[in-house]
Short mmCIF file of C-alpha atoms in Angstrom, two decimals:
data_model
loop_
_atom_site.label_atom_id
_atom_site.label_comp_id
_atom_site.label_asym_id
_atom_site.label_seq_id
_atom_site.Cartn_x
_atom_site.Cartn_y
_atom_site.Cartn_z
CA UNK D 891 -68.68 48.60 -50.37
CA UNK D 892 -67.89 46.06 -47.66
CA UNK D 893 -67.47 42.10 -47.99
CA UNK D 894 -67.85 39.71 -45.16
CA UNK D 895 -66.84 35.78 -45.33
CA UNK D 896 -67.06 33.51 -42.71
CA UNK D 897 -65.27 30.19 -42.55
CA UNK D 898 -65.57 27.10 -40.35
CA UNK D 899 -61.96 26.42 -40.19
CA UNK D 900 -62.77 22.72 -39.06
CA UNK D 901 -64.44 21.83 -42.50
CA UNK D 902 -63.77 24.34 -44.86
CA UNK D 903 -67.19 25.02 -44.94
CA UNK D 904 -68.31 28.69 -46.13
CA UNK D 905 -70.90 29.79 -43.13
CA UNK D 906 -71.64 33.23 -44.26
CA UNK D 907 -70.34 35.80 -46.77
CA UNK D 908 -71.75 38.97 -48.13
CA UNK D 909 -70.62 40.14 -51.42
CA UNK D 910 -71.64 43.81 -51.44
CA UNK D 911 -73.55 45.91 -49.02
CA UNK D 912 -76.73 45.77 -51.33
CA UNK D 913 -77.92 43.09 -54.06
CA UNK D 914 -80.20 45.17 -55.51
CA UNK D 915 -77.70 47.98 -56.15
CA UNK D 916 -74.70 45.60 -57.78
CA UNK D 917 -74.70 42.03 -58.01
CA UNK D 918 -71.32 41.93 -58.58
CA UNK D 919 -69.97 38.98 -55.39
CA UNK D 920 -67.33 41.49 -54.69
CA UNK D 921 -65.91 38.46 -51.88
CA UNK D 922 -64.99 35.71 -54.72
CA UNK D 923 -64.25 38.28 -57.41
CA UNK D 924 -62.91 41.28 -56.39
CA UNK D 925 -59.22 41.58 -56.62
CA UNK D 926 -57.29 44.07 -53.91
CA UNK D 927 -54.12 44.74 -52.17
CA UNK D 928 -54.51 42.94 -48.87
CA UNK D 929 -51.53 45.46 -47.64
CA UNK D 930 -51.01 44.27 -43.65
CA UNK D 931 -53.03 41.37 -43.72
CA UNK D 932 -50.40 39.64 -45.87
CA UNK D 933 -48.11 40.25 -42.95
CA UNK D 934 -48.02 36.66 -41.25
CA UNK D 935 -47.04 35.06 -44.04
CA UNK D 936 -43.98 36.75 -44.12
CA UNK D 937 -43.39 36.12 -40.47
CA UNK D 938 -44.45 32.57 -40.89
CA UNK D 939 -41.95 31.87 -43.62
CA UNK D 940 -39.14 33.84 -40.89
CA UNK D 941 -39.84 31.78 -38.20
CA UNK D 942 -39.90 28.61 -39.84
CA UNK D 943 -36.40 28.81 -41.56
CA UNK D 944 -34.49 26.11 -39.73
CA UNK D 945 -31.17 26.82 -42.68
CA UNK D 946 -30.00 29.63 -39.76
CA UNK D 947 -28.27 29.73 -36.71
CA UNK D 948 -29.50 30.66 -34.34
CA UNK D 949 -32.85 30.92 -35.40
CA UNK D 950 -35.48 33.65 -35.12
CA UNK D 951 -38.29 33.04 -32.75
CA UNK D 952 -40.95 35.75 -31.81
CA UNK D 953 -38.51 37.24 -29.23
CA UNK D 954 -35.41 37.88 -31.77
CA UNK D 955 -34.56 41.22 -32.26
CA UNK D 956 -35.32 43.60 -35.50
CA UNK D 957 -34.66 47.34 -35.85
CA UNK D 958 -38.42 49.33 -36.70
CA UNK D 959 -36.35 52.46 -38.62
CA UNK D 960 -36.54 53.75 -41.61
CA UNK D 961 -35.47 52.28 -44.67
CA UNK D 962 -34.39 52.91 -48.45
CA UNK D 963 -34.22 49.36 -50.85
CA UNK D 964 -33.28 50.15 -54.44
CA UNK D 965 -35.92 48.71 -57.13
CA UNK D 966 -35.39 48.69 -60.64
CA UNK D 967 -32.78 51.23 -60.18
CA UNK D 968 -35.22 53.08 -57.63
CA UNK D 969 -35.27 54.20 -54.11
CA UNK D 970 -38.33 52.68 -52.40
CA UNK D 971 -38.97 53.56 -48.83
CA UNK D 972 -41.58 52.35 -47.12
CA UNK D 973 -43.14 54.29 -43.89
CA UNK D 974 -45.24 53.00 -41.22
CA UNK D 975 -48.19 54.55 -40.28
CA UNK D 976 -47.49 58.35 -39.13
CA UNK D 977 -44.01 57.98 -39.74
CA UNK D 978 -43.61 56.59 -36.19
CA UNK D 979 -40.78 54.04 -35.25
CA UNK D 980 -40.09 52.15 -32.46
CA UNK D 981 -36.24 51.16 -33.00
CA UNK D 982 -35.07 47.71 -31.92
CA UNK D 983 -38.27 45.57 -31.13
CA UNK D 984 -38.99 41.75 -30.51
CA UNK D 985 -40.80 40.34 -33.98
CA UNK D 986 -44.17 39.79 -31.84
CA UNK D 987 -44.30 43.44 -31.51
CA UNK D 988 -43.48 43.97 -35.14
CA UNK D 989 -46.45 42.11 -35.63
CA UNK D 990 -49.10 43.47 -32.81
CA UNK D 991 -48.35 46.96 -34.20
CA UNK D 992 -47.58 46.52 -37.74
CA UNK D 993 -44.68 47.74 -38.31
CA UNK D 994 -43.94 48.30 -41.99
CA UNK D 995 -39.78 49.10 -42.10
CA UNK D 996 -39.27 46.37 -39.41
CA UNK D 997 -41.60 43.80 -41.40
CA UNK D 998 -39.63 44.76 -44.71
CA UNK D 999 -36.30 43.82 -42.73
CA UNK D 1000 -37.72 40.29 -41.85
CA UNK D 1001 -38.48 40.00 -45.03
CA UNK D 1002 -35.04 40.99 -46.43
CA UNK D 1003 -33.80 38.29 -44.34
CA UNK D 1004 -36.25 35.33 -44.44
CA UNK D 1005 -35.98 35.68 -48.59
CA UNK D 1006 -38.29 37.45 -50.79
CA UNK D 1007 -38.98 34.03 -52.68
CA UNK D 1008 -39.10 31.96 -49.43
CA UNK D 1009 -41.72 34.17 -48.63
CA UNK D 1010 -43.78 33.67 -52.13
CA UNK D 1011 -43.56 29.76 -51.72
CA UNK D 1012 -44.75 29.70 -47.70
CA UNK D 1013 -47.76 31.94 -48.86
CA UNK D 1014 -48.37 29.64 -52.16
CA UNK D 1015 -48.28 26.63 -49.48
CA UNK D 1016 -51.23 28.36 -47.53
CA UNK D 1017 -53.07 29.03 -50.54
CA UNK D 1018 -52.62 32.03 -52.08
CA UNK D 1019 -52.97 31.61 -55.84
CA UNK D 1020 -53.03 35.10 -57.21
CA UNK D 1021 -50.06 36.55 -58.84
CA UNK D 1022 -46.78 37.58 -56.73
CA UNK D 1023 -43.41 38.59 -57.48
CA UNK D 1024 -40.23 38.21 -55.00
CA UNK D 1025 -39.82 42.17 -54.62
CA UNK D 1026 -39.86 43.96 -51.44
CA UNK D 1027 -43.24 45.18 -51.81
CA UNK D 1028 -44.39 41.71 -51.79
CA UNK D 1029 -44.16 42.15 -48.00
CA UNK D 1030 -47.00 44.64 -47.26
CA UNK D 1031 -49.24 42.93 -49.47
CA UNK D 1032 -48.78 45.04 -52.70
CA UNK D 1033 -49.94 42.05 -54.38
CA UNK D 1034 -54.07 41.67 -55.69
CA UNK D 1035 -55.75 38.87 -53.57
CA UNK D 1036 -59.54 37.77 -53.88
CA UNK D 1037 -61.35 38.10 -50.18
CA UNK D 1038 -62.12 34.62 -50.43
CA UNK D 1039 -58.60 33.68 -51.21
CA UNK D 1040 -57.30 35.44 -48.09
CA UNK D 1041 -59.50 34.21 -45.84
CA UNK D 1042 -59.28 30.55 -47.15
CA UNK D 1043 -55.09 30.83 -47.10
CA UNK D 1044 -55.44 32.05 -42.96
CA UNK D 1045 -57.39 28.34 -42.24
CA UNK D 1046 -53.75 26.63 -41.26
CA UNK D 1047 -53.62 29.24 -38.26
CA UNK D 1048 -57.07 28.14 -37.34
CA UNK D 1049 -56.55 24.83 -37.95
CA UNK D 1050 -53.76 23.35 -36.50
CA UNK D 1051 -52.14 23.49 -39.56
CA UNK D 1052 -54.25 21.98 -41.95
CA UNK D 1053 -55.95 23.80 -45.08
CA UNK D 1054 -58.79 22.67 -47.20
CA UNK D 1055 -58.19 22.35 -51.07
CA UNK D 1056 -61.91 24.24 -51.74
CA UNK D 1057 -64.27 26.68 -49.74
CA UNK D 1058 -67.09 24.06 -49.75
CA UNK D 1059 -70.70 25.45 -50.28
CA UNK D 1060 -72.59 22.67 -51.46
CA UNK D 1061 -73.59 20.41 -48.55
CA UNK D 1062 -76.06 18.02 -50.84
CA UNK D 1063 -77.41 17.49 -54.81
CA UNK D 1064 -80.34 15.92 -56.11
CA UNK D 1065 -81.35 15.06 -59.75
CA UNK D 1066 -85.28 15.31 -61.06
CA UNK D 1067 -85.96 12.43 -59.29
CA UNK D 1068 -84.63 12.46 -56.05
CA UNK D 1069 -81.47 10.53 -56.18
CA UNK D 1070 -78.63 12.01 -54.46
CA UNK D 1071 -75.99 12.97 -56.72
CA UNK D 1072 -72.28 12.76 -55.93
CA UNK D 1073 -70.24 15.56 -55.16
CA UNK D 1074 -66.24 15.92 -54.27
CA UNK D 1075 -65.47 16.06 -50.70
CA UNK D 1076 -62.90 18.68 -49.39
CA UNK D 1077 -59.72 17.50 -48.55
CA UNK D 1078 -57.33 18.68 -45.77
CA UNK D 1079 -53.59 19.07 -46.05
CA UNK D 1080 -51.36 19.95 -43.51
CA UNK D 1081 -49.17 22.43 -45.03
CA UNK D 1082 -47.39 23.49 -41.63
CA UNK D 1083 -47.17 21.76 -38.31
CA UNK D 1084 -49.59 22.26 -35.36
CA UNK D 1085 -46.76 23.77 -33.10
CA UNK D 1086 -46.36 25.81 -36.07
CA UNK D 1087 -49.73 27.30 -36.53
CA UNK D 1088 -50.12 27.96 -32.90
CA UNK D 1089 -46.85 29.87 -32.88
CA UNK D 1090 -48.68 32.15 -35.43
CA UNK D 1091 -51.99 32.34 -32.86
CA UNK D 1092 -49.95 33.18 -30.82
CA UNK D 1093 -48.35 36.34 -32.28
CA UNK D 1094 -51.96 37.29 -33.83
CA UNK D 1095 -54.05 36.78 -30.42
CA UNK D 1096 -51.39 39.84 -29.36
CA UNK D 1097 -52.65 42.19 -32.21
CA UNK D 1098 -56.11 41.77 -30.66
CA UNK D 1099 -55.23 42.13 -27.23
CA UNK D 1100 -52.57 44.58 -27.42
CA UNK D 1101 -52.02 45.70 -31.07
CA UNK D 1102 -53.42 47.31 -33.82
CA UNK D 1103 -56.56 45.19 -33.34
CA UNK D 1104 -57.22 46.25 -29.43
CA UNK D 1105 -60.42 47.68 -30.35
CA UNK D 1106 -61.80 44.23 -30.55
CA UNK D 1107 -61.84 43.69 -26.98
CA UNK D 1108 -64.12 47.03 -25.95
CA UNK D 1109 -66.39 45.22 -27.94
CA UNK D 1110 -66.69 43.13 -24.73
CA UNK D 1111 -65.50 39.59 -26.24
CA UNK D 1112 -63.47 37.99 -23.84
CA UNK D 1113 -63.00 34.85 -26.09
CA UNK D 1114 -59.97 33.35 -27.61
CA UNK D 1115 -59.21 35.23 -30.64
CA UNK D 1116 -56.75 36.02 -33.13
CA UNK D 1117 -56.39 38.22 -36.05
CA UNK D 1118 -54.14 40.55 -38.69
CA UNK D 1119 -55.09 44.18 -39.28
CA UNK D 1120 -54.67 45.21 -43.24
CA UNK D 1121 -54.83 48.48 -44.57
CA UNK D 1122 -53.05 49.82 -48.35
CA UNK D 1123 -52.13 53.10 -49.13
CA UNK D 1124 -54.17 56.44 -48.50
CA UNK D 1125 -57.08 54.09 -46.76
CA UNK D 1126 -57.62 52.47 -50.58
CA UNK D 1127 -58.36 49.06 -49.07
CA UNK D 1128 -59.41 47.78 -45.16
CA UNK D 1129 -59.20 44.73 -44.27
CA UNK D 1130 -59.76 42.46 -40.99
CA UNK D 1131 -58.72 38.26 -40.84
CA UNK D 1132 -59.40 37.33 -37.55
CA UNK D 1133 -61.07 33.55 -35.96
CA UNK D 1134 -61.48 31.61 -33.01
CA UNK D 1135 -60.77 27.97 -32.65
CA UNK D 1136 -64.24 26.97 -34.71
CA UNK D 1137 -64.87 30.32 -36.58
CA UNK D 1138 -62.75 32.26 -39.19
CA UNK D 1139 -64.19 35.67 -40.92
CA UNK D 1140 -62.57 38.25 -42.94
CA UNK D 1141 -64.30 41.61 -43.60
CA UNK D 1142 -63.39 43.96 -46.40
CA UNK D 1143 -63.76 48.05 -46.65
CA UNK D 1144 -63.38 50.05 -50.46
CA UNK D 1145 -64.67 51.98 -53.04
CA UNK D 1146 -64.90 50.05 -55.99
CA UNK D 1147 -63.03 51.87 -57.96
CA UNK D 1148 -59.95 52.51 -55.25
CA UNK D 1149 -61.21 55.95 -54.21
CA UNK D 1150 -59.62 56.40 -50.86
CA UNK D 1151 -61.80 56.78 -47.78
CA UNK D 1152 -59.10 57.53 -45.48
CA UNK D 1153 -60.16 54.86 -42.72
CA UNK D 1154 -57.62 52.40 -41.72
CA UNK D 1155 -58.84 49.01 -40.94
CA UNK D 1156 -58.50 49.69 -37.66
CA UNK D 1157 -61.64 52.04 -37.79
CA UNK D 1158 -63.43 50.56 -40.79
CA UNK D 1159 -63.55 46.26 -40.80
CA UNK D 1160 -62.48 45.94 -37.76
CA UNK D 1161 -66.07 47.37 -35.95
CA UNK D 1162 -67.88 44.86 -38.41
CA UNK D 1163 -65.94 41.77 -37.44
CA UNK D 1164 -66.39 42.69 -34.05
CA UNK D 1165 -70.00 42.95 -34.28
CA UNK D 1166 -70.70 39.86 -36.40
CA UNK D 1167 -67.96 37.80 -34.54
CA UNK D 1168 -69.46 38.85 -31.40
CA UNK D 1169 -73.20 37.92 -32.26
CA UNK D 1170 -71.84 34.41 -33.10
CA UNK D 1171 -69.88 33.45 -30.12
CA UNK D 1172 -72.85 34.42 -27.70
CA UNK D 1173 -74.75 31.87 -29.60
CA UNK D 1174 -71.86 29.42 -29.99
CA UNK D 1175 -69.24 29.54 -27.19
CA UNK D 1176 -65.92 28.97 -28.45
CA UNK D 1177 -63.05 26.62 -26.64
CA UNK D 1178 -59.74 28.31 -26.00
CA UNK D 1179 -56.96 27.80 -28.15
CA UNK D 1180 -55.45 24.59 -27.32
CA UNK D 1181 -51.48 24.47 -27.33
CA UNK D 1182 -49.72 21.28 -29.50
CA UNK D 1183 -46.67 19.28 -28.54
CA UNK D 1184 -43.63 20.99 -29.39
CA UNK D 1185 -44.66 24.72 -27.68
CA UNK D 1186 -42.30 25.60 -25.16
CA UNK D 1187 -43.41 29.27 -23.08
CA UNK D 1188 -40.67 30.81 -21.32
CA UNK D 1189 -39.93 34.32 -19.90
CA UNK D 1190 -38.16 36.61 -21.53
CA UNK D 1191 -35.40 39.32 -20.59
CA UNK D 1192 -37.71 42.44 -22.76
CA UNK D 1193 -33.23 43.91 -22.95
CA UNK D 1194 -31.29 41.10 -24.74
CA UNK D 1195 -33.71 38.90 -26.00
CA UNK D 1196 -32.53 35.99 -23.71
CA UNK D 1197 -34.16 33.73 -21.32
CA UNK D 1198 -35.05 35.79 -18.15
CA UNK D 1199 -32.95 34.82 -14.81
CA UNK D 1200 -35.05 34.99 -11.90
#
């Protein structure tokens, strides 16, 4: 089955969404109702909540350092270990590339860091309702999310910030006799700053241009874009959140019943995003993303972490 929901981040406004790959086999809306793992995709809220803890000194910024090795956490009186993808590690990396490439053991160390229940409350801001629990799991997206949900909680990044309270669908109403009828308008909250969002952009255009999400760009879109990579255990669940300035759209990839198919997202929503996302910006440009007050860029030394000396 695959699921496909398309945002306008400026409005809340639901553009397009496919719940199923055919009505006539199951009518089941598989993008309101279903309930999966997001695994990855869940990923920048955990960084989000990291970089916007201001109780530390110094604090972390998307050039602080965190070791990408393996790593045992006792559960319940349980070793868990989590592994990234082919049992690969990089060692010490900057948190950007934790990001671009996913790393699971170095994204479970942020998380050990930033607080497991700092972590819950910055992803309840965004808008993730579903259950969660502060355990270490929580950080690869062990937790059930609808596709809706997901893609609704990854407006702020889109959005300079701001996140509507409902995914609106209804543009107008009419009684028997033609008189309009009233109906609630969405309302906007800014639930993190605009430097804030952009700082996420930021790390997310890299998993596009240089991360897990690269594929995107031999699609031949050249536009502004940003995006998270998600994909659970044995190839269960894939998963792709990625927008543009004017456009969010998430696309889903599962049996359902959880039978594995082995693809990562990488390989399975990633080539559907690509080809719906690249359909719409040819008939809508896009702007670039524009950068807030309170960015600062600066060059970095890649060895310490520290402002490069030229």
């Amino acid at each position: 089955q695959a699921v496909l929901v398309a945002l306008d981040p400026r409005t809340g406004d639901i553009v397009a969404l496919v719940g199923g790959r055919d009505y006539r086999i199951s009518q089941f809306n598989r993008a309101v109702y279903a309930r999966r793992q997001p695994g990855s995709a869940f990923k920048p809220f955990v960084f989000l909540a990291a970089l916007t803890r201001a109780d530390v000194s110094p604090r972390l910024t998307a050039a602080s350092f965190v070791q990408d090795e393996p790593i045992t956490l006792t559960v319940n009186h349980r070793a868990w270990t989590p592994r990234n993808h082919d049992d690969l590690y990089e060692g010490r990396v900057t948190l950007r590339r934790a990001l671009e490439k996913s790393l699971n053991a170095a994204t479970v160390r942020v998380a050990e860091e930033t607080g497991l229940e700092r972590i819950v409350d910055t992803a309840r801001r965004l808008g993730i309702t579903s259950e969660m629990a502060p355990v270490p799991a929580l950080a690869l997206g062990a937790f059930e999310v609808t596709p809706l949900e997901l893609a609704t909680a990854y407006e702020a990044f889109a959005n300079d910030g701001a996140t509507w309270n409902t995914a609106a669908v209804i543009r107008a109403a009419y009684d028997a006799q033609g008189v309009e009828l009233p109906i609630p308008s969405p309302q906007a909250d800014e639930v993190i700053s605009p430097a804030e969002a952009y700082l996420m952009t930021s790390l997310l255009q890299g998993v596009i241009d240089k991360g897990t999400a690269a594929s995107v760009r031999a699609q031949g879109i050249a536009a502004d874009l940003a995006g998270k990579t998600g994909t659970t255990n044995d190839g269960r669940d894939a998963w792709f959140v990625g927008y543009s300035p004017r456009l969010l759209a998430l696309v889903w990839v599962g049996f359902d019943n959880g039978t594995p198919h082995g693809l990562s997202a990488a390989q399975a929503a990633v080539p559907i995003w690509a080809d719906f996302m690249k359909q719409a910006i040819d008939a809508y440009p896009v702007p670039a993303f524009e950068i807030p007050d309170g960015i600062a860029s600066v060059e970095i030394d890649i060895t310490n972490g520290m402002t490069a000396n030229r």
